Each structure stands twice: as C-alpha cells, then as structure tokens.
Short mmCIF file of C-alpha atoms (C1' of nucleotides) in Angstrom, two decimals:
data_model
loop_
_atom_site.label_atom_id
_atom_site.label_comp_id
_atom_site.label_asym_id
_atom_site.label_seq_id
_atom_site.Cartn_x
_atom_site.Cartn_y
_atom_site.Cartn_z
CA MET A 1 84.55 33.95 81.98
CA LYS A 2 81.83 31.96 83.27
CA LYS A 3 80.69 28.87 81.60
CA TYR A 4 77.26 29.87 80.91
CA GLU A 5 78.53 33.27 79.52
CA ILE A 6 81.10 31.38 77.19
CA ILE A 7 77.67 29.30 75.98
CA VAL A 8 75.79 32.24 75.26
CA THR A 9 78.57 34.06 73.41
CA ASP A 10 79.27 31.04 71.21
CA LEU A 11 75.71 30.53 70.82
CA GLU A 12 75.23 33.93 69.71
CA GLN A 13 78.38 34.30 67.14
CA LYS A 14 76.64 31.21 65.50
CA ILE A 15 73.37 32.99 65.21
CA PHE A 16 74.53 36.22 63.83
CA LYS A 17 77.09 34.10 61.62
CA ASP A 18 73.65 32.43 60.00
CA ILE A 19 75.14 29.02 61.43
CA TYR A 20 71.93 28.49 63.13
CA LYS A 21 69.37 30.54 60.71
CA GLU A 22 65.93 32.39 61.69
CA ASN A 23 63.38 29.95 62.59
CA ASP A 24 65.79 27.00 62.91
CA LEU A 25 65.85 25.10 65.91
CA LEU A 26 68.87 25.17 68.20
CA PRO A 27 70.31 21.45 69.33
CA SER A 28 67.77 20.49 72.10
CA GLU A 29 69.00 21.38 75.96
CA ASN A 30 70.70 17.81 76.45
CA GLU A 31 72.67 17.86 73.32
CA LEU A 32 74.06 21.33 73.83
CA ALA A 33 75.20 20.29 77.63
CA LYS A 34 77.00 17.45 75.80
CA GLN A 35 78.54 19.66 73.33
CA TYR A 36 79.63 21.93 76.20
CA ALA A 37 80.38 19.39 78.61
CA SER A 38 78.21 21.16 81.08
CA SER A 39 75.15 20.33 83.31
CA ARG A 40 71.70 20.95 81.72
CA ALA A 41 71.15 23.74 83.91
CA THR A 42 74.19 25.60 82.86
CA VAL A 43 72.82 25.63 79.39
CA ARG A 44 69.13 26.14 80.55
CA GLN A 45 71.09 29.34 82.05
CA ALA A 46 72.58 30.43 78.89
CA LEU A 47 69.34 29.97 76.99
CA LYS A 48 67.40 31.99 79.36
CA ILE A 49 69.77 34.67 78.66
CA LEU A 50 69.23 34.49 74.81
CA GLU A 51 65.58 34.28 75.18
CA GLU A 52 65.26 37.65 77.11
CA ASN A 53 67.71 39.41 74.75
CA GLY A 54 65.17 38.15 71.81
CA LEU A 55 67.64 36.06 69.94
CA ILE A 56 65.48 32.75 70.53
CA GLN A 57 62.00 31.86 71.68
CA ARG A 58 61.66 28.58 73.42
CA ARG A 59 58.73 26.23 73.34
CA HIS A 60 58.07 23.62 75.87
CA GLY A 61 58.16 20.20 74.24
CA TYR A 62 59.40 21.54 70.80
CA GLY A 63 62.68 23.22 70.91
CA SER A 64 64.62 26.63 70.93
CA ILE A 65 63.64 28.58 67.52
CA VAL A 66 66.09 31.36 66.56
CA ILE A 67 64.05 34.55 66.11
CA SER A 68 64.84 37.00 63.32
CA HIS A 69 67.71 39.55 64.50
CA GLU A 70 67.63 42.16 61.81
CA LYS A 71 64.88 43.82 63.48
CA LEU A 72 66.90 44.04 67.11
CA LEU A 73 67.73 47.76 66.28
CA PHE A 74 68.52 50.74 68.37
CA PRO A 75 67.07 49.55 72.15
CA ILE A 76 67.17 52.70 74.18
CA SER A 77 65.65 49.99 76.71
CA GLY A 78 68.10 48.66 78.79
CA LEU A 79 69.77 51.75 80.49
CA THR A 80 72.09 52.50 77.68
CA SER A 81 73.64 55.64 77.45
CA PHE A 82 74.20 58.07 74.82
CA LYS A 83 77.85 57.62 74.40
CA GLU A 84 77.29 53.82 74.06
CA LEU A 85 74.60 54.40 71.46
CA GLN A 86 76.46 56.44 69.55
CA THR A 87 79.63 54.08 69.09
CA SER A 88 77.27 51.39 68.52
CA LEU A 89 75.59 52.86 65.57
CA GLY A 90 78.30 55.35 64.51
CA PHE A 91 76.22 58.11 64.53
CA GLN A 92 78.17 61.55 63.53
CA SER A 93 77.70 63.29 66.62
CA LYS A 94 79.35 65.46 69.58
CA THR A 95 78.30 66.56 73.28
CA GLU A 96 78.57 69.64 74.54
CA VAL A 97 78.51 70.40 78.57
CA THR A 98 76.12 73.60 78.86
CA ILE A 99 76.18 73.72 82.78
CA PHE A 100 78.76 71.75 85.13
CA GLY A 101 77.98 73.07 89.03
CA GLU A 102 77.21 71.43 92.08
CA ILE A 103 74.27 72.17 94.13
CA THR A 104 72.90 71.21 97.57
CA ILE A 105 69.54 69.39 97.39
CA ASN A 106 66.62 71.26 98.82
CA GLN A 107 62.93 70.10 99.49
CA GLU A 108 62.24 70.30 95.92
CA LEU A 109 65.23 68.48 94.39
CA SER A 110 65.01 65.84 97.11
CA ALA A 111 61.27 65.11 96.28
CA LEU A 112 62.42 64.96 92.38
CA THR A 113 65.72 62.97 92.88
CA GLY A 114 65.16 60.96 95.74
CA PHE A 115 68.27 62.06 97.30
CA PRO A 116 68.31 62.91 100.86
CA LEU A 117 67.66 66.52 101.80
CA ASN A 118 70.84 68.98 101.97
CA SER A 119 72.97 66.34 100.42
CA GLU A 120 75.68 67.68 97.51
CA ALA A 121 74.84 67.06 93.95
CA TYR A 122 76.53 67.71 90.74
CA HIS A 123 74.32 69.35 88.35
CA ILE A 124 75.02 68.99 84.78
CA LEU A 125 73.19 70.06 81.54
CA ARG A 126 74.47 68.80 78.22
CA ARG A 127 73.25 68.98 74.72
CA ARG A 128 73.86 66.42 72.17
CA GLN A 129 74.37 67.33 68.42
CA ILE A 130 73.63 64.42 65.91
CA ASP A 131 74.42 65.09 62.17
CA GLY A 132 75.15 68.90 63.06
CA LYS A 133 72.03 69.71 64.99
CA PHE A 134 71.14 69.77 68.48
CA THR A 135 68.37 67.13 69.02
CA VAL A 136 68.96 66.26 72.79
CA LEU A 137 69.18 68.12 75.78
CA ASP A 138 70.20 65.95 79.10
CA ARG A 139 70.02 67.29 82.44
CA ASP A 140 71.69 64.93 85.15
CA PHE A 141 71.54 65.18 89.07
CA LEU A 142 74.49 62.92 90.31
CA ARG A 143 75.45 62.72 94.25
CA LYS A 144 78.63 63.87 95.36
CA ASP A 145 79.32 61.68 98.03
CA PHE A 146 79.11 58.64 95.20
CA ALA A 147 80.11 60.30 92.15
CA GLY A 148 83.87 61.28 93.49
CA ASN A 149 85.46 63.87 91.37
CA LEU A 150 83.53 64.29 88.09
CA THR A 151 85.04 66.99 86.00
CA LYS A 152 83.67 68.66 82.96
CA GLU A 153 85.66 66.58 80.38
CA ILE A 154 84.48 63.12 81.87
CA ALA A 155 81.13 64.56 81.47
CA GLN A 156 82.11 65.44 77.77
CA ASP A 157 82.78 61.87 77.23
CA SER A 158 80.77 59.36 79.26
CA ILE A 159 79.84 59.53 82.78
CA TYR A 160 78.83 56.22 82.83
CA ALA A 161 82.21 54.53 81.70
CA TYR A 162 84.09 56.53 84.23
CA LEU A 163 81.50 55.68 87.09
CA GLU A 164 81.83 52.03 86.25
CA ASN A 165 85.49 51.12 85.02
CA THR A 166 86.96 53.89 86.88
CA LEU A 167 84.86 53.90 89.95
CA ASN A 168 83.65 50.92 90.11
CA LEU A 169 80.40 51.87 90.99
CA ASP A 170 77.78 48.88 90.77
CA ILE A 171 74.68 50.68 88.83
CA ALA A 172 71.98 48.60 89.43
CA TYR A 173 68.72 49.32 87.62
CA ALA A 174 66.62 52.55 86.71
CA GLN A 175 63.10 53.24 86.82
CA LYS A 176 62.38 54.98 83.65
CA GLU A 177 59.27 57.26 82.24
CA ILE A 178 58.67 58.41 79.05
CA THR A 179 56.18 61.25 78.30
CA ILE A 180 55.58 63.93 75.80
CA ASP A 181 55.78 67.78 77.26
CA PHE A 182 55.50 71.18 76.13
CA VAL A 183 58.30 73.03 74.63
CA SER A 184 60.15 74.74 77.15
CA GLU A 185 62.23 78.27 76.97
CA GLU A 186 65.27 76.53 77.75
CA ASP A 187 64.44 73.91 75.00
CA LEU A 188 63.98 76.50 72.28
CA GLU A 189 67.32 78.40 73.58
CA LEU A 190 69.14 75.20 73.53
CA LEU A 191 67.79 72.90 70.84
CA ASP A 192 67.89 73.20 67.07
CA LEU A 193 63.83 73.13 66.86
CA THR A 194 61.28 74.62 64.39
CA PRO A 195 59.28 77.13 65.22
CA GLN A 196 56.51 74.70 64.81
CA ASP A 197 57.84 72.42 67.44
CA ARG A 198 55.35 72.49 70.41
CA HIS A 199 55.83 69.12 71.84
CA ILE A 200 59.22 67.26 72.72
CA VAL A 201 59.72 63.88 74.10
CA SER A 202 60.91 63.76 77.96
CA VAL A 203 62.81 60.62 79.15
CA LYS A 204 63.00 60.65 83.13
CA SER A 205 65.01 57.77 84.91
CA HIS A 206 66.03 57.34 88.62
CA VAL A 207 68.95 55.25 88.64
CA TYR A 208 69.78 53.13 91.81
CA LEU A 209 72.97 51.30 92.85
CA ALA A 210 73.33 47.87 93.81
CA ASP A 211 72.62 48.92 97.44
CA ASN A 212 69.18 50.40 96.33
CA THR A 213 70.50 54.07 97.24
CA PRO A 214 69.07 56.50 94.45
CA PHE A 215 72.30 58.03 92.93
CA GLN A 216 70.86 59.62 89.67
CA TYR A 217 68.24 61.46 88.37
CA THR A 218 68.39 62.31 84.74
CA GLU A 219 65.99 63.92 82.62
CA SER A 220 66.55 63.47 78.67
CA ARG A 221 64.50 65.77 76.42
CA HIS A 222 64.59 64.55 72.66
CA GLN A 223 63.38 66.46 69.65
CA VAL A 224 59.92 64.83 68.68
CA ASP A 225 60.87 63.62 65.35
CA LYS A 226 64.32 62.45 66.38
CA PHE A 227 62.99 59.63 69.14
CA ARG A 228 62.22 56.34 68.35
CA PHE A 229 62.24 53.61 71.25
CA THR A 230 61.98 49.86 70.57
CA GLU A 231 61.79 46.79 73.11
CA ILE A 232 60.91 43.15 73.23
CA ALA A 233 58.09 42.57 75.29
CA ARG A 234 57.22 39.10 76.74
CA ARG A 235 53.95 38.54 78.02
CA GLN A 236 53.61 37.43 81.43
CA LYS A 237 52.15 34.33 82.55
CA ARG A 238 52.04 34.86 85.99
CA MET B 1 50.45 25.91 91.34
CA LYS B 2 54.01 25.47 91.00
CA LYS B 3 56.31 25.58 93.98
CA TYR B 4 58.08 28.32 92.61
CA GLU B 5 55.06 30.45 92.08
CA ILE B 6 53.71 29.91 95.68
CA ILE B 7 57.29 31.14 96.93
CA VAL B 8 56.73 34.29 94.37
CA THR B 9 52.84 34.82 95.60
CA ASP B 10 53.79 34.25 99.17
CA LEU B 11 56.40 36.76 98.80
CA GLU B 12 55.02 39.16 97.20
CA GLN B 13 52.04 39.66 99.27
CA LYS B 14 54.30 40.24 102.40
CA ILE B 15 55.97 42.88 100.32
CA PHE B 16 52.52 44.70 99.50
CA LYS B 17 51.51 43.98 103.09
CA ASP B 18 54.58 45.73 104.40
CA ILE B 19 55.51 42.83 106.36
CA TYR B 20 58.80 43.15 104.43
CA LYS B 21 59.19 47.05 104.17
CA GLU B 22 61.21 49.18 101.85
CA ASN B 23 64.61 48.85 101.87
CA ASP B 24 64.33 45.78 104.55
CA LEU B 25 66.25 42.22 103.61
CA LEU B 26 64.49 39.26 102.57
CA PRO B 27 65.72 36.28 104.51
CA SER B 28 68.51 34.56 103.01
CA GLU B 29 68.26 32.27 100.20
CA ASN B 30 68.77 28.99 103.03
CA GLU B 31 66.79 30.51 105.31
CA LEU B 32 63.87 30.44 102.54
CA ALA B 33 64.58 27.12 101.24
CA LYS B 34 63.94 25.87 105.07
CA GLN B 35 61.00 28.12 105.18
CA TYR B 36 59.17 26.69 102.26
CA ALA B 37 60.62 22.77 102.21
CA SER B 38 62.26 23.42 98.80
CA SER B 39 65.52 23.24 97.56
CA ARG B 40 67.55 26.44 96.94
CA ALA B 41 67.61 26.40 93.21
CA THR B 42 63.56 26.75 93.45
CA VAL B 43 64.17 29.95 95.99
CA ARG B 44 66.05 31.38 93.45
CA GLN B 45 63.90 31.03 90.72
CA ALA B 46 61.17 32.61 92.53
CA LEU B 47 63.67 35.64 93.68
CA LYS B 48 64.72 36.00 90.12
CA ILE B 49 60.83 36.90 89.19
CA LEU B 50 60.79 39.04 91.81
CA GLU B 51 63.92 40.92 90.66
CA GLU B 52 62.86 40.96 87.14
CA ASN B 53 59.56 42.52 88.24
CA GLY B 54 61.20 45.21 90.13
CA LEU B 55 60.05 44.22 93.82
CA ILE B 56 63.69 43.23 95.02
CA GLN B 57 66.95 43.94 94.26
CA ARG B 58 69.58 41.27 94.89
CA ARG B 59 72.92 41.79 95.88
CA HIS B 60 75.98 39.40 95.91
CA GLY B 61 77.33 38.67 99.41
CA TYR B 62 74.87 40.84 101.09
CA GLY B 63 71.16 39.90 100.47
CA SER B 64 67.96 40.67 98.54
CA ILE B 65 66.33 44.16 99.53
CA VAL B 66 63.15 45.11 99.14
CA ILE B 67 62.54 48.06 96.59
CA SER B 68 60.01 50.87 96.70
CA HIS B 69 56.74 49.49 95.29
CA GLU B 70 54.92 52.68 95.38
CA LYS B 71 56.57 53.79 92.15
CA LEU B 72 55.62 50.70 90.27
CA LEU B 73 52.52 52.52 88.51
CA PHE B 74 51.19 51.93 84.92
CA PRO B 75 53.63 49.49 83.24
CA ILE B 76 52.41 49.90 79.45
CA SER B 77 55.57 47.57 79.11
CA GLY B 78 55.48 43.79 79.06
CA LEU B 79 52.35 43.32 76.68
CA THR B 80 49.38 44.46 78.65
CA SER B 81 46.34 44.98 76.85
CA PHE B 82 43.96 48.20 77.17
CA LYS B 83 41.13 46.29 78.98
CA GLU B 84 43.85 45.16 81.47
CA LEU B 85 44.86 48.47 82.28
CA GLN B 86 41.47 49.91 82.65
CA THR B 87 40.59 47.07 84.66
CA SER B 88 43.52 47.14 87.00
CA LEU B 89 43.48 51.36 87.27
CA GLY B 90 39.93 51.54 87.24
CA PHE B 91 39.62 53.99 85.00
CA GLN B 92 36.32 55.33 83.35
CA SER B 93 36.50 54.03 80.03
CA LYS B 94 34.56 52.90 76.72
CA THR B 95 35.80 51.46 73.78
CA GLU B 96 33.83 51.61 69.95
CA VAL B 97 34.63 49.61 67.34
CA THR B 98 34.70 51.75 64.39
CA ILE B 99 35.71 49.44 61.72
CA PHE B 100 35.25 45.41 61.89
CA GLY B 101 36.63 43.82 58.36
CA GLU B 102 38.15 41.38 56.80
CA ILE B 103 40.93 41.77 54.44
CA THR B 104 43.34 40.25 51.99
CA ILE B 105 47.22 40.68 52.67
CA ASN B 106 48.42 42.46 49.82
CA GLN B 107 52.32 43.21 49.12
CA GLU B 108 52.22 46.54 51.17
CA LEU B 109 50.72 45.01 53.93
CA SER B 110 52.81 41.95 54.04
CA ALA B 111 55.65 44.06 54.30
CA LEU B 112 54.11 45.88 57.37
CA THR B 113 52.63 43.20 59.57
CA GLY B 114 54.85 39.97 58.30
CA PHE B 115 51.74 38.32 57.24
CA PRO B 116 51.94 35.50 54.24
CA LEU B 117 51.19 37.20 51.05
CA ASN B 118 47.59 36.47 50.19
CA SER B 119 46.44 35.21 53.49
CA GLU B 120 43.41 36.35 55.23
CA ALA B 121 42.87 38.65 58.32
CA TYR B 122 40.50 40.62 60.26
CA HIS B 123 40.93 44.55 59.97
CA ILE B 124 39.92 46.10 62.99
CA LEU B 125 39.78 50.13 63.90
CA ARG B 126 38.93 50.94 67.51
CA ARG B 127 38.52 54.10 69.53
CA ARG B 128 39.02 54.08 73.33
CA GLN B 129 37.34 56.72 75.44
CA ILE B 130 39.02 57.66 78.85
CA ASP B 131 37.10 59.86 80.95
CA GLY B 132 34.41 60.72 78.09
CA LYS B 133 36.77 61.72 75.42
CA PHE B 134 38.22 59.57 72.41
CA THR B 135 41.96 59.35 73.42
CA VAL B 136 43.31 56.37 71.54
CA LEU B 137 42.94 55.14 68.59
CA ASP B 138 43.72 51.30 67.72
CA ARG B 139 44.23 49.79 64.41
CA ASP B 140 44.61 45.79 64.47
CA PHE B 141 45.66 43.29 62.00
CA LEU B 142 44.98 39.47 62.88
CA ARG B 143 45.27 36.43 60.93
CA LYS B 144 42.03 34.85 60.12
CA ASP B 145 43.82 31.32 60.15
CA PHE B 146 44.56 31.51 64.14
CA ALA B 147 41.78 34.00 65.06
CA GLY B 148 38.92 31.86 64.42
CA ASN B 149 35.77 33.58 64.44
CA LEU B 150 36.32 36.74 66.03
CA THR B 151 33.47 38.79 66.46
CA LYS B 152 32.58 42.45 66.72
CA GLU B 153 31.44 41.97 70.20
CA ILE B 154 34.78 40.36 71.44
CA ALA B 155 36.63 42.98 70.11
CA GLN B 156 34.51 45.62 71.76
CA ASP B 157 35.52 43.65 75.01
CA SER B 158 39.12 42.09 75.14
CA ILE B 159 40.41 40.67 71.90
CA TYR B 160 43.44 38.98 74.20
CA ALA B 161 41.21 37.59 76.72
CA TYR B 162 39.82 35.54 74.16
CA LEU B 163 42.40 34.61 72.33
CA GLU B 164 44.58 33.35 75.32
CA ASN B 165 41.45 31.99 77.19
CA THR B 166 38.71 30.62 74.89
CA LEU B 167 41.00 29.81 71.77
CA ASN B 168 43.92 28.75 73.86
CA LEU B 169 46.52 30.70 71.80
CA ASP B 170 49.97 30.94 73.08
CA ILE B 171 51.18 34.27 72.34
CA ALA B 172 54.83 34.72 73.19
CA TYR B 173 56.03 37.97 72.83
CA ALA B 174 55.64 41.37 70.72
CA GLN B 175 58.26 43.87 69.06
CA LYS B 176 57.36 47.45 70.17
CA GLU B 177 58.35 50.81 68.99
CA ILE B 178 57.34 53.94 70.11
CA THR B 179 57.54 57.10 67.60
CA ILE B 180 55.89 60.58 67.46
CA ASP B 181 54.19 61.12 64.31
CA PHE B 182 52.11 63.97 62.78
CA VAL B 183 48.38 63.81 63.31
CA SER B 184 46.93 62.12 60.23
CA GLU B 185 43.23 62.86 58.78
CA GLU B 186 42.01 60.09 60.33
CA ASP B 187 42.96 61.00 63.89
CA LEU B 188 41.17 64.26 63.59
CA GLU B 189 38.24 62.75 62.37
CA LEU B 190 37.93 60.16 65.13
CA LEU B 191 39.80 61.41 68.04
CA ASP B 192 38.85 64.44 70.54
CA LEU B 193 42.12 66.29 69.78
CA THR B 194 42.58 70.33 70.16
CA PRO B 195 43.32 72.10 66.79
CA GLN B 196 46.67 73.02 68.31
CA ASP B 197 47.54 69.18 68.24
CA ARG B 198 50.28 68.38 65.79
CA HIS B 199 52.05 65.60 67.05
CA ILE B 200 50.32 61.62 68.41
CA VAL B 201 52.36 58.89 70.27
CA SER B 202 52.65 55.88 67.97
CA VAL B 203 52.99 52.73 69.25
CA LYS B 204 53.69 49.85 67.10
CA SER B 205 53.32 45.95 68.25
CA HIS B 206 54.36 42.71 66.42
CA VAL B 207 53.00 40.28 68.12
CA TYR B 208 54.51 36.67 67.87
CA LEU B 209 52.98 33.26 69.09
CA ALA B 210 55.09 30.82 70.54
CA ASP B 211 55.80 29.01 67.62
CA ASN B 212 57.36 32.28 66.27
CA THR B 213 54.46 33.07 63.59
CA PRO B 214 53.61 36.54 63.04
CA PHE B 215 49.95 36.66 64.28
CA GLN B 216 48.92 40.31 64.94
CA TYR B 217 50.15 43.78 64.16
CA THR B 218 48.70 46.60 65.83
CA GLU B 219 49.27 50.32 66.08
CA SER B 220 48.03 52.40 68.90
CA ARG B 221 47.89 56.11 68.57
CA HIS B 222 47.58 57.89 71.93
CA GLN B 223 46.73 61.82 72.25
CA VAL B 224 50.05 63.35 73.40
CA ASP B 225 49.27 64.69 76.95
CA LYS B 226 47.42 61.47 77.75
CA PHE B 227 50.38 59.20 77.28
CA ARG B 228 52.84 58.01 79.70
CA PHE B 229 55.01 54.71 79.60
CA THR B 230 56.97 53.44 82.58
CA GLU B 231 59.57 50.68 82.93
CA ILE B 232 62.47 49.14 85.40
CA ALA B 233 65.38 49.04 83.19
CA ARG B 234 68.27 46.94 84.47
CA ARG B 235 71.93 47.73 83.28
CA GLN B 236 73.08 44.80 81.14
CA LYS B 237 76.47 43.52 82.38
CA ARG B 238 76.93 41.21 79.51
"C1'" DC C 1 55.61 7.36 71.50
"C1'" DA C 2 60.11 9.21 71.92
"C1'" DG C 3 62.20 13.23 72.50
"C1'" DT C 4 61.99 18.17 73.97
"C1'" DG C 5 61.87 21.77 77.35
"C1'" DG C 6 60.11 22.70 82.48
"C1'" DT C 7 60.38 22.06 87.55
"C1'" DC C 8 62.88 20.46 91.51
"C1'" DT C 9 66.51 18.41 94.34
"C1'" DA C 10 70.79 17.88 97.19
"C1'" DG C 11 74.91 18.47 97.22
"C1'" DA C 12 79.23 21.16 96.14
"C1'" DC C 13 82.37 25.22 95.53
"C1'" DC C 14 83.63 30.07 94.53
"C1'" DA C 15 83.48 35.41 94.83
"C1'" DC C 16 81.68 38.87 97.93
"C1'" DC C 17 80.44 41.43 101.99
"C1'" DA C 18 79.81 43.16 106.29
"C1'" DA C 19 82.02 43.30 111.08
"C1'" DT D 1 85.94 35.29 109.45
"C1'" DG D 2 81.03 33.59 108.84
"C1'" DG D 3 77.05 34.09 105.84
"C1'" DT D 4 75.67 35.85 101.61
"C1'" DG D 5 74.36 35.15 96.50
"C1'" DG D 6 76.45 33.50 92.23
"C1'" DT D 7 77.68 29.40 89.63
"C1'" DC D 8 77.71 24.26 88.66
"C1'" DT D 9 76.87 19.41 88.80
"C1'" DA D 10 74.08 14.97 88.13
"C1'" DG D 11 70.60 13.12 88.67
"C1'" DA D 12 64.81 12.95 88.62
"C1'" DC D 13 60.01 13.12 87.18
"C1'" DC D 14 56.65 15.86 84.90
"C1'" DA D 15 54.01 18.48 80.69
"C1'" DC D 16 54.15 19.29 76.48
"C1'" DT D 17 54.96 18.51 71.14
"C1'" DG D 18 54.93 16.00 66.97
"C1'" DA D 19 54.72 11.71 64.52
#
DNA sequence: CAGTGGTCTAGACCACCAA
DNA sequence: TGGTGGTCTAGACCACTGA
C-alpha cells in the first residue's frame, strides 16, 4: 500500500467514524506530515483525493473542512457497474442474459462503437431486475480481441470484475451521455413498463482502455422513475 | 499566470491546433520540464489537469496520449451555468425572469435548501428560450446575506458572473442530482410543452461556498427531448 | 501578525513498458 | 535494458485567512 493511500484510508475512516465531524477542520498539512512521518507533498496528494471524493473542502489560508457525507449516496458517476452498485447498496436484484452472441462490426456499428471495421465483437443484451421488476436493459458491445473467452455465465455475474481481475485489462475512462428517448418496441417487450410510459432514460458509454483503444460500447436503458444520478461538481477556476 | 497554467494553456492550444494529434504521444515529462524550464513536479501538475479535462490519457511506463477532443461537446457537468453554455455554444436564446421575490426560509424550505431557519433569501423563477421555445425552467433560492443586492436585471443576465466577478464570492462545489419527474401544472403553464409530454428532467443542485456554507439551491427543469448530459468518467482504482 | 494552503524546485528511487 | 510515468523527500517562497 502506497503511503498516500494509507493516509487517505486513515483519514476516510476517521471521517466516517466521526472522529473528524462535519464542518471540523482537519489538522494542518504540516501537522499531518508530522503525524504520518511523510513529506507535505505526500499529505497534499492524499488531501487532493479526499477533496475529489467529496469528503473535504480545502480552503487557502484556512484549512481543510470536513463535508457532510450523509448526502453522498448512489453515485452512478465514476464508471460504476451495476453489480458493484447492487452489492454496495444491498438491493434485491437479478440479472438475465437475453442475448449472448458474436457479431462482425459493419459500417454502422463501427460508427456507433468506434471499433475497427470488420473486427469481431460480443453482443450482449441483459435485463436487470430490481425488487422483482425488470427495470434496466443493458446492451453491450465488447471487442473480442480484448475480451478473451467471455461466457454467458460471466455476463450474468459481473463483466467488469472478470475483465479487471481475471484478464487484468486496464479500463481507464468512459465518455458518458445521458438522454431521454422514446420507449422502443424492445423496451416494451423486455421491461416491466406501464402502458403510459412513453420515455426511457438512456445512458450511453464509450469505454476506453489505458492505451486509448475503444473497447466497449454500452447503452443502458432505465425505467424513468427508477433513475437517479448524483455527482459532486467542482467549479473550474481555469 | 502561474507556471503550470502556462503549461496547460500551451499544451491545450497545441492539441486543439492539431500540433499534437489524436493518439499522438506528448513529449515525456522530463522533456517537457526542459522545454518549459520547470521542475517535473510542475509539468505533472499540468498534465494532471489535462487528464482530468479529458484531453490526454497518461500511461505508466509509456507516455501521455492525446484523446479525441471532437467528442467533448456540451459538458453540463462541472457547474456550468446556462449563460456560459449559451455563449460557448452559440445558441439563439433568451431568458425571462418570471418571479423575482424575497422570502423567509421556513421549516420546509430549510430542509430543501440547507439554509438556516428564518434566514432571508431571494426566490427567482426564470424560463429560458432556445430557438423560440421555452424549454428550461429554473427556480433559484439564494441567501440574501451573501448575494448582496441582486436585481432583476442581473438575474436576466448571469447570476454567476455577478457573484463571482462583482461580489467575488468563492463558489466551490455543488451536489447535483438528475431525476425524471412528472410534468407539473407550473411546467405546463410556463414551458412550451406538447400535450403528450408527461415527464420532465429535473436537475437539482445544492451550491456551496468555499467555507462550506450552503448558499444556493436550484432546480432546473428541462424539456425531455432537449436534455443532454455528457461527462468523462474515470475508473476509480481506489 | 502567525499559520494556513498553493506553487515550485532538484533531487531520488521504484514500477512499468516496449524493443 | 533504457526510457517512461508514479511516488516521495526536504526544502523554499508566496498568497491568503483570521485575530
């Protein structure tokens, strides 16, 4: 474990255990450097992470204030997968793999996914049940040359866990887009929608590996009243 | 201008001018440190910002890759106000101030906004026109003890510009939430909705100052088919 | 004013990557 | 293996906040 990670973890725990309470000041950077027997730069690296995670707010010439952390629920932001969400929130839920196929990328799919023309990809359609009702429909395209031997069983569990832990693929970032679409035939067929539902929330993601190759394209369609997205936004000074 | 800002700006321009093209490698950190006559730490601070802004992707042991920047349109993320968006995107648009009033924060409003009970606040309702149609409805609550003498004229222009540039208020971060609501009576009355529209996108923001005081609460209601939200999400390793 | 966080330097060693 | 980015140090000066 790296030194700055140790500091982050320790401060996180102290915040969650209310040793440092909401609106408290953390010890100064010099003080923390002494406490952790580190340089100030290392402490600052740790504080930067706490700030990005929305746990503290730093103030020039004053100190680092602890932010209310009760409000920090349910960040769909940050590339979190369904399985992770589900376990961390303790939902009653199930995943059904509707389609598990392979496909050659044609012109249209290449434009959509960013994959090379004529490359081979998995095409997976899954629907996810929350509290007994199918509320989310996920369509995934994954490049076969990277995703190795994906199976239906893995798709039923967590694809991300498999890619990152088993294949050691380095997933770096995603370009996400949220829009509201009209309900499609397919949505009606596969999700438990009420007849009055005309709209659906669509979250499209292009997922890239560390070396910048487009690796996955996902469209996730959520029943409108089950969707919620939260994030901490910091004002960009520059 | 700080040294790392100079480096960021310079590299940004070189990327936008295609001197460094998509999928190119930037010069190494040591090389850049030489070029800008700075330390490596300063170069790294600049590269960190470029990475957070989605312009490059850094890779351990390899280098910093330039990411496609054509995809970077319309980030509502990052606390951007309507006026900024409008000017940066060149929309034809207009803002109408429907309500400009003052209000004492009661129990209910205190819970909603986080403002102290019995404090004084501005209550502003604005509707925004894009291409001749009212598509966005903004309801703002701003604490009067911070927002000084706000006027209807300022509200018609940009409140943020006034607060930051004129009052020098230090807006630090916002907790945002996106949900889909049912269309309300008020929405129907003030927005140009079609009779079939049943849903509306609601973006709620709690805005905080640098010293962590809740300062503004905004609910922004967007016509469903005019709403689009994009962001770059990085996978959290920790 | 003393103390805080923000910027910056010049070094060091390590972990990773491609050839 | 040589070059890359990732971590870390020990120091310096500056800009800002509060009393």
